[in-house]
Amino acid sequence: MIRFSINCLNNDVFVYIMTTKNVNWTYGEFLSDNVPELKAWQCEELVKLMHEQNTLPFIARYRQQKIGNVDVSVLRQCFMLYEKAKYTFFDYDVQMVKRKIDKTVGSAVKSLQEKHKGDEATSTSLIDELKSAKSMEDVNLVKSKCGIYSKLTSYERAIEAGLKEPAIFIMNSGKPVDLLKYISSNFPNKLSVKEGIIDIIAKEIWMQDETQNFIKELLSQKGANVQVEVKRVAKRRSVVNSKDAKMKNSENFAAYFDFCKYLNAIKAHQILAINRGVSCAFLKKMITLPLKWKSQFVTVCQENLRKGKKAISEIERDAIEKCFNEIADKYLCRCLWYSALNNATKVAEMEALECFSRNLKDMLLVKPLKGCSILGIDPGFAAGCKYAMISSTGDVIDTGKIFLRSPSQKEDQVLMKRLCDLMVQTKCENIAIGNGTGSQQAQQLISDLIKSNFFAPLSVKFCIVSEAGSSRYSISKVGCDDLPGLDPIYRSAVSIARRVLDPLSEYIKIDPKHVGIGMYQHDLAKTELTAVRDSVFEECVSFVGVNLNTCSSQLLQHVSGLGKQKAEAIIKHRAKLGQFRNRKQLLQINGIGQHVYKMCCGFLRIYAAELNEQRQIGTLKRKDSKYMDVDALDATSIHPETYEIVDKLLNHLKLDRMDLLRAEARDVVVRFGKNGENLAKFSDNYHIDMDTLNFIISNIEKYGNDDIRDDFNGWTFVESVNTFDSLSVGSILIGTVRNIAPFGAFVDIGVGVDGMLNSNAIGGIPLHINQQVRVSVSKIDEERNRIKQSVSQSVFGAKRFDTSVETVQRVGFDGTAVWGRLNRSDEQPSDRRLTNVEQHSHDGVPLSEKSQHQQRERQVAARQVFGPFEHHFGATLVVQSHLGQPDRLFPVAERLQIATSVQLLVDQAQEPDAVEQTSGGDPIGRDELDRAATAGRRMAVVSGQQASLETVFVVGVGVGGIGGFGQQQFHRRVRLTEQHQRGDVVARLAPTSGAQAQTAAQRSPFDSSELARREQIVETVRQSDRLVRQRFERVLDDGPEIHFPLFAQQLGN
C-alpha cells in the first residue's frame, strides 16, 4: 500500500514542501517533465490530490474528472515518482533527490557568493543556474563551471601562479608569449609553464557557453551513438570444465558472450540480462564513445577561438586536445556510464516493474470458480501427492495423499478408493493440479482415472495451476495464522485449490518475488517490487470490492486507505459486535476518521440480503427504526459523498434507497438512464454532471453482480494430458498463457515445460495471463528442455473490462467466415491510436532527418483521413494503396455517413499486402470482378449505413499503413508502437437486430436493380471463399488469426 511521510495538511506546510527555499521548481513541474502522457495542469491537480493523502484507487475511481481521465498505470508511475520510494521513472527519486539538490545548492550558493564577491552579475547568473538544476548532474555541471571544489585543482594552481594573463592573451590574439617570464617555484621550467597555460585555456574553453551547449547536446542523445560492448569473462580451464551448477548457468548468457550494440537499441530484457551476467561474473561491459565526437568537439572549439583572429596557435590546439581528453575521461564517459547506462538500466527496471504489475493484475483478476468444491493436488514423488478438499467457501474439508510410485499396490488401491469416495461425497468435479515437480505424472494419473470412469457418476476435469510460492506460504507466519493446526505439507495443496476458488484472496499472501511472473524480478530491489505489488493489490482489491461482513484481515488490509492495524481493528469490531449494517459504523472504530473513511468506504460492500434480518426485508416497513440503518447503496461502488445525488434521482422517480433491493425498482432507474433526453434534462435541472449520473445508474444496473472479474479469463479444465515425447514440429495445441514479457509469452501446453512464444510470432495481439491460445510447435530443444512456438489459428479470450472489443467469433454474411487479424482493442484518441510512430531505427542506426520528416507527413495524413472515423465509430480501417499514392486515400467517415460502399481488391500478383481501392460511387463491374478472380485476386466488401451506431460495420483487408509506409513496414518489419502488422483487419461491432436491419434496408439509397447487381457480387465472393482462406492463411503464417463478427443483410445497408 502506498503511504506518504507527510502527516499534516496545513497549507503552510504544503507551500513549504512544494516550493523549497533553494530551488525554483515544483513537484507538478517535475511530474510534467517526466510523464509525457500528462499535461502540466493534470500534474498540478494530481500533486494536490496526492498531497491530501488521496489513494490511487480513490483518485482512479472518484476523482478522474479533476485530473482528466488518467490511466491507472500512469497514475501508478506518478505515485512512484512522488513518493519516498527508491523506484524512479528515469533518474530521480522525487523527494530524496530534491532534498539532496536543495542541500547541495544551498552550500554551493554560499561558496559561490564568497568566490565572486566583487562580481555581482556573474554571481547572480550562476546562482540562477544552480536554483534551476533538477538533477545532481546539472548541479555538478554548474559547480565545475564555478570552480567550487574542496581540493585545489591544476587550473587554480596556475591561476595563483599568475598564468591567467598570458593564457587570455594567447586566446585573444593567437600570438605566442615568452614562457621564461612566468617560471616560478610551482612551475620551474618552460614545459610546466606551458602545461599551466594549457590548463587555464582548457578550463576557459570548458566554461564557454558554446562548449556547454555542445556537451549537453551530446548527453541529451541518451546513448543514441554510444556503443555498449559486452564480453565473456575468461575463466580458468578447470572452472570452465566444472560441472558446478552456477557455472553451468553461464550458458544462459551465451547470447551476450560477444555482444556489441548501440545503447538506445538495446532492449530492456537485454540490459537486465547483461547486468545479471556482470553480477554473476560471467560478463563484463564497456562503453565506447563515437570517434566523430572528438572531431565535432574540436571544430566547435576552433570556431569559438578563431573569432576576431586569423589563426589558432599551437598551444591553443594542445589546450583543445587536453580539454577534450579530460572531458572525455573525467566527464563524458563518467556521465554516460552513470547517466546514460544507469538511466537505461533504470528504464529497463521500470519496464520490468511494469511487466510485473501487468501480469500480477491479470493473475489477480482471473475469473474465480464460484459455488463449488475443489480438490487441490500438490504433486511430488518421494513424499507423494498431497491433496486437500475445500468447500465453496474455502474451508478445508479433508486432506490426504496418493502416490505416483506406490510401493504397495494394495495400499495404493486403498488410498485411491478413499479419494474417490471423498470426491463423490462432496460432489467435487474440479481438480486443481500444481505445476511443480511430478505435475506431468499427476496429470497423467488423473487423466487415466477419468478415462476409466473411476469417478463415475461425476464428470471430473482438471486444470493446471501455478504453485509458485505455495511451499514458502505453507511454512510462513501467514500460512500458520491462516491454517492453524493443519500439517504444513497440506497447506500448499489448500493454497493451490484456493487459487482457483478465489485467486485475488490467495495471491495476496505470496511474496512478490515468488509468484513466478514478470521478468528478472529477482534482480529488482525488494522495496520497489513490494511497493508495486502493494499498489496492484490495493487497486485490484479495491476495484473488485470487499464484503465487509465476510472478508479476511489479509484481504481487508489491502483496501484503499486501510492497513494491517485498521483491518485487524475492523475484524475485532465485527467479531465483538456482529455484522456491519452500514458503512457509517466504520467511524465508530478507533483509528478510522473521516479521511480514512472517505478513502475506503466506496470499496467496501454490505449486502442487506446477507444480514441476519434478511427474512424480514421483503416485508420491510420504511418507518421501522429497527431497519432504517440498513442502506441499499452500501452494496454498490457509489461513494457516500454522492448519496445525496442518488436521493435526488430516486425522489424524481418516486423511489427511495430501500426500493433498490427490488429488481423492478432498479429497472425503473435503468430505463430512465437509457433515455438520454430525460437524463440530460435532469442533469440540467439539478446541475449534476452526466458522468456522475452515468456512474450511478451503471452501478444500480449491476446491483449485486458487479464483479469486474467476470469479464476476465477463467480457468481452463481438461480431461486429457499431453507429453513432451509426443510433441513434434508442427503439432498444434491449445495452451494457456502463464507469463508475458516484452520479448514474448510463455504458454503452458500441458507437457511440463512452458513453450516460448516470441513477440514477433504474437504479432501485436494483446495477450493476458490465463488466456487460451492455439499454438504450433516450431522448434524443440530436447537438450535444454525448451520449446519454441508460433501462434496458430485463433486466440481465444474473454472480453476484458479495460478494452472495447466485442468477443470475437466466426460469423459472415450468411455464416461464411471472414478471416483476419485483430489490430487493436483500446479506446485511445485517434491521433494516438494510428499515428503514434516511434523514431524507427534499423540495426541501431537512427533514420535520417528526411526519413523522419516523411514519417511525420504520413502521420499527419493518417490523422486527417482516419482520425474522425475511429473517433466516431470506434472501428479502424487502414488501407494500403499498391501504387503508393496518398492522394488516392479517401475520407472513410464521410462515405459511411452517406451510405456508400467501399470495395477493396487484394492483388496477389503485386505486393502481398497491396490493396487497390475504389469508392462506392464507382463500383467495380462484374467483368472486372471475374478478371480479378482469374488473376488470383480477392474482393472484400466494406459497407455501412449510419441508421444507428449499432448498424455500422467495417471490414478491412490488407492493411499496413499509408502510401509507401506500408511497403516499408512489410519489407523492413519496422516496429510501430501500436503494433500494426501486415494483414490486419479491425472491426468492433454490435449485433444488429432484424428490425434495425429492415429499417436500414428501407433507407438504402440504391434502387432494386443496383441491389440485385450487388447481391450478385456478394454471391461471387461467397463462391470463391476457398481462395480467400488460402490467401489469408499465407498472410498470417507468422501471426495469430482472428474471426470477427460481420452483420449484414444485404449489400448497401
mmCIF file of C-alpha atoms in Angstrom, residues 304-553:
data_model
loop_
_atom_site.group_PDB
_atom_site.id
_atom_site.type_symbol
_atom_site.label_atom_id
_atom_site.label_comp_id
_atom_site.label_asym_id
_atom_site.label_seq_id
_atom_site.Cartn_x
_atom_site.Cartn_y
_atom_site.Cartn_z
ATOM 1 C CA ASN A 304 34.943 29.826 -30.951
ATOM 2 C CA LEU A 305 38.685 30.566 -30.568
ATOM 3 C CA ARG A 306 39.043 31.804 -34.139
ATOM 4 C CA LYS A 307 36.638 34.696 -33.571
ATOM 5 C CA GLY A 308 38.488 38.014 -34.082
ATOM 6 C CA LYS A 309 41.768 36.449 -35.246
ATOM 7 C CA LYS A 310 43.165 34.739 -38.291
ATOM 8 C CA ALA A 311 44.729 31.554 -36.890
ATOM 9 C CA ILE A 312 44.926 29.336 -33.827
ATOM 10 C CA SER A 313 48.255 28.905 -32.067
ATOM 11 C CA GLU A 314 49.866 25.557 -31.345
ATOM 12 C CA ILE A 315 49.376 25.971 -27.632
ATOM 13 C CA GLU A 316 45.639 26.509 -28.206
ATOM 14 C CA ARG A 317 45.444 23.312 -30.240
ATOM 15 C CA ASP A 318 47.121 21.458 -27.375
ATOM 16 C CA ALA A 319 44.650 23.055 -24.976
ATOM 17 C CA ILE A 320 41.700 21.892 -27.086
ATOM 18 C CA GLU A 321 43.184 18.397 -27.214
ATOM 19 C CA LYS A 322 43.656 18.326 -23.442
ATOM 20 C CA CYS A 323 40.248 19.806 -22.847
ATOM 21 C CA PHE A 324 38.555 17.080 -24.866
ATOM 22 C CA ASN A 325 40.646 14.304 -23.329
ATOM 23 C CA GLU A 326 39.835 15.498 -19.818
ATOM 24 C CA ILE A 327 36.187 15.943 -20.680
ATOM 25 C CA ALA A 328 36.052 12.522 -22.315
ATOM 26 C CA ASP A 329 37.884 10.739 -19.488
ATOM 27 C CA LYS A 330 36.600 12.636 -16.478
ATOM 28 C CA TYR A 331 33.177 13.786 -17.567
ATOM 29 C CA LEU A 332 31.696 12.314 -20.733
ATOM 30 C CA CYS A 333 32.474 8.669 -20.018
ATOM 31 C CA ARG A 334 31.542 9.057 -16.375
ATOM 32 C CA CYS A 335 28.303 10.872 -17.200
ATOM 33 C CA LEU A 336 27.403 8.388 -19.902
ATOM 34 C CA TRP A 337 28.253 5.489 -17.622
ATOM 35 C CA TYR A 338 26.411 6.803 -14.607
ATOM 36 C CA SER A 339 23.732 8.678 -16.509
ATOM 37 C CA ALA A 340 23.003 7.088 -19.886
ATOM 38 C CA LEU A 341 23.848 3.492 -18.970
ATOM 39 C CA ASN A 342 22.395 3.695 -15.485
ATOM 40 C CA ASN A 343 19.425 5.522 -16.903
ATOM 41 C CA ALA A 344 18.929 2.711 -19.408
ATOM 42 C CA THR A 345 19.108 0.248 -16.521
ATOM 43 C CA LYS A 346 16.556 2.229 -14.542
ATOM 44 C CA VAL A 347 14.244 2.398 -17.554
ATOM 45 C CA ALA A 348 14.684 -1.360 -18.028
ATOM 46 C CA GLU A 349 13.902 -1.936 -14.355
ATOM 47 C CA MET A 350 10.877 0.302 -14.710
ATOM 48 C CA GLU A 351 9.733 -1.796 -17.682
ATOM 49 C CA ALA A 352 10.320 -4.937 -15.632
ATOM 50 C CA LEU A 353 8.200 -3.489 -12.835
ATOM 51 C CA GLU A 354 5.501 -2.525 -15.321
ATOM 52 C CA CYS A 355 5.650 -6.035 -16.779
ATOM 53 C CA PHE A 356 5.345 -7.457 -13.265
ATOM 54 C CA SER A 357 2.415 -5.196 -12.415
ATOM 55 C CA ARG A 358 0.528 -6.061 -15.635
ATOM 56 C CA ASN A 359 0.998 -9.794 -15.132
ATOM 57 C CA LEU A 360 0.145 -9.586 -11.447
ATOM 58 C CA LYS A 361 -3.016 -7.654 -12.226
ATOM 59 C CA ASP A 362 -4.031 -10.288 -14.794
ATOM 60 C CA MET A 363 -3.282 -13.057 -12.298
ATOM 61 C CA LEU A 364 -5.281 -11.431 -9.508
ATOM 62 C CA LEU A 365 -8.258 -10.716 -11.743
ATOM 63 C CA VAL A 366 -8.623 -14.227 -13.154
ATOM 64 C CA LYS A 367 -12.279 -15.155 -13.005
ATOM 65 C CA PRO A 368 -12.854 -17.182 -9.807
ATOM 66 C CA LEU A 369 -14.591 -20.542 -9.844
ATOM 67 C CA LYS A 370 -17.501 -19.882 -7.505
ATOM 68 C CA GLY A 371 -20.052 -22.084 -5.807
ATOM 69 C CA CYS A 372 -18.319 -25.480 -5.936
ATOM 70 C CA SER A 373 -15.863 -27.606 -4.001
ATOM 71 C CA ILE A 374 -12.337 -28.031 -5.386
ATOM 72 C CA LEU A 375 -9.650 -30.651 -4.886
ATOM 73 C CA GLY A 376 -6.121 -29.208 -4.830
ATOM 74 C CA ILE A 377 -3.154 -31.501 -5.534
ATOM 75 C CA ASP A 378 0.447 -30.636 -4.723
ATOM 76 C CA PRO A 379 2.346 -33.224 -6.821
ATOM 77 C CA GLY A 380 5.521 -34.959 -5.666
ATOM 78 C CA PHE A 381 7.408 -38.244 -5.926
ATOM 79 C CA ALA A 382 9.094 -39.220 -2.666
ATOM 80 C CA ALA A 383 6.536 -37.690 -0.285
ATOM 81 C CA GLY A 384 3.617 -38.428 -2.600
ATOM 82 C CA CYS A 385 0.962 -36.112 -3.980
ATOM 83 C CA LYS A 386 -0.664 -34.170 -1.162
ATOM 84 C CA TYR A 387 -4.291 -33.267 -1.735
ATOM 85 C CA ALA A 388 -6.794 -31.071 0.073
ATOM 86 C CA MET A 389 -10.524 -30.786 -0.496
ATOM 87 C CA ILE A 390 -12.018 -27.340 0.122
ATOM 88 C CA SER A 391 -15.633 -26.233 0.182
ATOM 89 C CA SER A 392 -17.192 -23.462 -1.902
ATOM 90 C CA THR A 393 -16.279 -21.031 0.882
ATOM 91 C CA GLY A 394 -12.622 -22.135 1.073
ATOM 92 C CA ASP A 395 -12.905 -24.205 4.257
ATOM 93 C CA VAL A 396 -10.783 -27.366 4.413
ATOM 94 C CA ILE A 397 -12.951 -30.497 4.278
ATOM 95 C CA ASP A 398 -10.307 -33.223 4.187
ATOM 96 C CA THR A 399 -6.678 -33.897 3.298
ATOM 97 C CA GLY A 400 -4.685 -36.940 2.228
ATOM 98 C CA LYS A 401 -2.053 -38.440 -0.044
ATOM 99 C CA ILE A 402 -1.781 -40.513 -3.166
ATOM 100 C CA PHE A 403 1.451 -41.890 -4.627
ATOM 101 C CA LEU A 404 2.740 -41.784 -8.171
ATOM 102 C CA ARG A 405 5.156 -44.629 -7.408
ATOM 103 C CA SER A 406 3.425 -46.633 -4.698
ATOM 104 C CA PRO A 407 5.499 -49.400 -3.097
ATOM 105 C CA SER A 408 2.348 -51.419 -2.433
ATOM 106 C CA GLN A 409 -0.418 -51.920 -4.955
ATOM 107 C CA LYS A 410 -2.877 -52.813 -2.205
ATOM 108 C CA GLU A 411 -2.102 -49.653 -0.254
ATOM 109 C CA ASP A 412 -2.405 -47.663 -3.446
ATOM 110 C CA GLN A 413 -5.894 -49.031 -4.087
ATOM 111 C CA VAL A 414 -6.974 -48.094 -0.560
ATOM 112 C CA LEU A 415 -5.720 -44.512 -0.960
ATOM 113 C CA MET A 416 -7.343 -44.110 -4.384
ATOM 114 C CA LYS A 417 -10.636 -45.533 -3.088
ATOM 115 C CA ARG A 418 -10.569 -43.009 -0.232
ATOM 116 C CA LEU A 419 -10.003 -40.178 -2.727
ATOM 117 C CA CYS A 420 -12.852 -41.407 -4.944
ATOM 118 C CA ASP A 421 -15.265 -41.638 -2.000
ATOM 119 C CA LEU A 422 -14.310 -38.100 -0.954
ATOM 120 C CA MET A 423 -14.949 -36.777 -4.476
ATOM 121 C CA VAL A 424 -18.353 -38.463 -4.701
ATOM 122 C CA GLN A 425 -19.349 -37.469 -1.174
ATOM 123 C CA THR A 426 -18.585 -33.764 -1.784
ATOM 124 C CA LYS A 427 -19.771 -33.918 -5.415
ATOM 125 C CA CYS A 428 -16.478 -32.363 -6.441
ATOM 126 C CA GLU A 429 -15.855 -32.322 -10.204
ATOM 127 C CA ASN A 430 -12.963 -29.844 -10.295
ATOM 128 C CA ILE A 431 -9.336 -30.731 -9.599
ATOM 129 C CA ALA A 432 -6.505 -28.174 -9.458
ATOM 130 C CA ILE A 433 -3.046 -29.679 -10.015
ATOM 131 C CA GLY A 434 0.114 -27.729 -9.227
ATOM 132 C CA ASN A 435 2.678 -27.328 -11.991
ATOM 133 C CA GLY A 436 5.753 -28.287 -9.927
ATOM 134 C CA THR A 437 7.787 -31.480 -9.755
ATOM 135 C CA GLY A 438 5.701 -34.513 -10.701
ATOM 136 C CA SER A 439 2.931 -32.426 -12.223
ATOM 137 C CA GLN A 440 3.089 -34.233 -15.558
ATOM 138 C CA GLN A 441 2.808 -37.629 -13.904
ATOM 139 C CA ALA A 442 -0.025 -36.433 -11.644
ATOM 140 C CA GLN A 443 -1.915 -35.118 -14.665
ATOM 141 C CA GLN A 444 -1.432 -38.464 -16.418
ATOM 142 C CA LEU A 445 -2.695 -40.333 -13.350
ATOM 143 C CA ILE A 446 -5.860 -38.213 -13.048
ATOM 144 C CA SER A 447 -6.412 -38.398 -16.808
ATOM 145 C CA ASP A 448 -6.214 -42.219 -16.732
ATOM 146 C CA LEU A 449 -8.648 -42.328 -13.809
ATOM 147 C CA ILE A 450 -11.102 -40.121 -15.709
ATOM 148 C CA LYS A 451 -10.863 -42.315 -18.824
ATOM 149 C CA SER A 452 -11.526 -45.436 -16.735
ATOM 150 C CA ASN A 453 -14.682 -43.822 -15.211
ATOM 151 C CA PHE A 454 -13.100 -44.101 -11.779
ATOM 152 C CA PHE A 455 -15.036 -41.066 -10.525
ATOM 153 C CA ALA A 456 -18.405 -42.104 -12.017
ATOM 154 C CA PRO A 457 -21.059 -40.746 -11.950
ATOM 155 C CA LEU A 458 -19.118 -37.470 -11.652
ATOM 156 C CA SER A 459 -17.845 -35.628 -14.728
ATOM 157 C CA VAL A 460 -14.413 -34.749 -13.390
ATOM 158 C CA LYS A 461 -11.981 -32.361 -15.090
ATOM 159 C CA PHE A 462 -8.695 -30.826 -14.003
ATOM 160 C CA CYS A 463 -6.753 -27.625 -14.560
ATOM 161 C CA ILE A 464 -3.102 -26.701 -14.121
ATOM 162 C CA VAL A 465 -2.324 -24.055 -11.506
ATOM 163 C CA SER A 466 0.953 -22.284 -10.833
ATOM 164 C CA GLU A 467 2.196 -23.428 -7.435
ATOM 165 C CA ALA A 468 4.821 -20.677 -7.252
ATOM 166 C CA GLY A 469 5.217 -19.574 -3.653
ATOM 167 C CA SER A 470 2.918 -22.242 -2.199
ATOM 168 C CA SER A 471 5.735 -24.104 -0.428
ATOM 169 C CA ARG A 472 7.000 -20.901 1.174
ATOM 170 C CA TYR A 473 3.439 -19.998 2.140
ATOM 171 C CA SER A 474 2.981 -23.357 3.894
ATOM 172 C CA ILE A 475 5.755 -22.575 6.415
ATOM 173 C CA SER A 476 5.241 -18.823 6.648
ATOM 174 C CA LYS A 477 3.595 -16.973 9.513
ATOM 175 C CA VAL A 478 0.706 -16.059 7.216
ATOM 176 C CA GLY A 479 0.157 -19.745 6.435
ATOM 177 C CA CYS A 480 0.300 -20.704 10.101
ATOM 178 C CA ASP A 481 -2.205 -17.997 11.039
ATOM 179 C CA ASP A 482 -4.436 -18.855 8.090
ATOM 180 C CA LEU A 483 -4.480 -22.639 8.627
ATOM 181 C CA PRO A 484 -3.620 -23.274 12.288
ATOM 182 C CA GLY A 485 -3.394 -26.890 13.309
ATOM 183 C CA LEU A 486 -3.053 -28.155 9.719
ATOM 184 C CA ASP A 487 0.106 -30.050 8.810
ATOM 185 C CA PRO A 488 2.331 -27.748 6.687
ATOM 186 C CA ILE A 489 2.659 -30.410 3.965
ATOM 187 C CA TYR A 490 -1.056 -29.979 3.174
ATOM 188 C CA ARG A 491 -1.141 -26.188 3.293
ATOM 189 C CA SER A 492 0.349 -25.922 -0.178
ATOM 190 C CA ALA A 493 -2.444 -28.141 -1.555
ATOM 191 C CA VAL A 494 -5.015 -25.900 0.129
ATOM 192 C CA SER A 495 -3.339 -22.858 -1.388
ATOM 193 C CA ILE A 496 -3.444 -24.420 -4.872
ATOM 194 C CA ALA A 497 -7.164 -25.156 -4.558
ATOM 195 C CA ARG A 498 -7.959 -21.709 -3.188
ATOM 196 C CA ARG A 499 -6.122 -20.060 -6.089
ATOM 197 C CA VAL A 500 -8.832 -21.472 -8.363
ATOM 198 C CA LEU A 501 -11.647 -20.618 -5.962
ATOM 199 C CA ASP A 502 -10.538 -17.013 -5.398
ATOM 200 C CA PRO A 503 -7.162 -16.013 -6.938
ATOM 201 C CA LEU A 504 -7.318 -12.489 -5.548
ATOM 202 C CA SER A 505 -7.683 -13.561 -1.915
ATOM 203 C CA GLU A 506 -4.955 -16.199 -2.180
ATOM 204 C CA TYR A 507 -2.187 -14.491 -4.166
ATOM 205 C CA ILE A 508 -2.016 -11.550 -1.777
ATOM 206 C CA LYS A 509 -0.430 -13.948 0.724
ATOM 207 C CA ILE A 510 2.569 -14.713 -1.526
ATOM 208 C CA ASP A 511 5.908 -12.868 -1.554
ATOM 209 C CA PRO A 512 6.181 -10.858 -4.815
ATOM 210 C CA LYS A 513 9.484 -12.454 -5.825
ATOM 211 C CA HIS A 514 7.994 -15.932 -5.718
ATOM 212 C CA VAL A 515 4.794 -15.545 -7.752
ATOM 213 C CA GLY A 516 6.644 -16.649 -10.911
ATOM 214 C CA ILE A 517 5.634 -13.837 -13.266
ATOM 215 C CA GLY A 518 7.337 -10.901 -14.925
ATOM 216 C CA MET A 519 10.986 -10.765 -15.970
ATOM 217 C CA TYR A 520 14.143 -10.592 -13.835
ATOM 218 C CA GLN A 521 12.069 -9.731 -10.760
ATOM 219 C CA HIS A 522 14.744 -11.345 -8.567
ATOM 220 C CA ASP A 523 17.162 -8.614 -9.681
ATOM 221 C CA LEU A 524 14.826 -5.818 -8.631
ATOM 222 C CA ALA A 525 15.013 -4.213 -5.218
ATOM 223 C CA LYS A 526 12.560 -5.837 -2.835
ATOM 224 C CA THR A 527 11.292 -2.455 -1.661
ATOM 225 C CA GLU A 528 10.418 -1.467 -5.229
ATOM 226 C CA LEU A 529 8.849 -4.817 -6.008
ATOM 227 C CA THR A 530 6.855 -4.776 -2.776
ATOM 228 C CA ALA A 531 5.675 -1.211 -3.453
ATOM 229 C CA VAL A 532 4.425 -2.195 -6.914
ATOM 230 C CA ARG A 533 2.827 -5.363 -5.555
ATOM 231 C CA ASP A 534 1.041 -3.460 -2.795
ATOM 232 C CA SER A 535 -0.116 -0.850 -5.295
ATOM 233 C CA VAL A 536 -1.551 -3.516 -7.628
ATOM 234 C CA PHE A 537 -3.093 -5.381 -4.687
ATOM 235 C CA GLU A 538 -4.710 -2.177 -3.484
ATOM 236 C CA GLU A 539 -6.013 -1.392 -6.960
ATOM 237 C CA CYS A 540 -7.424 -4.869 -7.628
ATOM 238 C CA VAL A 541 -8.886 -5.475 -4.174
ATOM 239 C CA SER A 542 -10.485 -2.033 -4.149
ATOM 240 C CA PHE A 543 -11.928 -2.254 -7.665
ATOM 241 C CA VAL A 544 -13.290 -5.764 -7.110
ATOM 242 C CA GLY A 545 -14.788 -4.710 -3.792
ATOM 243 C CA VAL A 546 -14.710 -6.402 -0.392
ATOM 244 C CA ASN A 547 -17.611 -7.838 1.550
ATOM 245 C CA LEU A 548 -17.174 -6.128 4.915
ATOM 246 C CA ASN A 549 -19.009 -8.874 6.811
ATOM 247 C CA THR A 550 -17.138 -11.909 5.430
ATOM 248 C CA CYS A 551 -13.663 -10.769 4.297
ATOM 249 C CA SER A 552 -10.404 -11.821 5.916
ATOM 250 C CA SER A 553 -7.893 -9.497 7.517
#
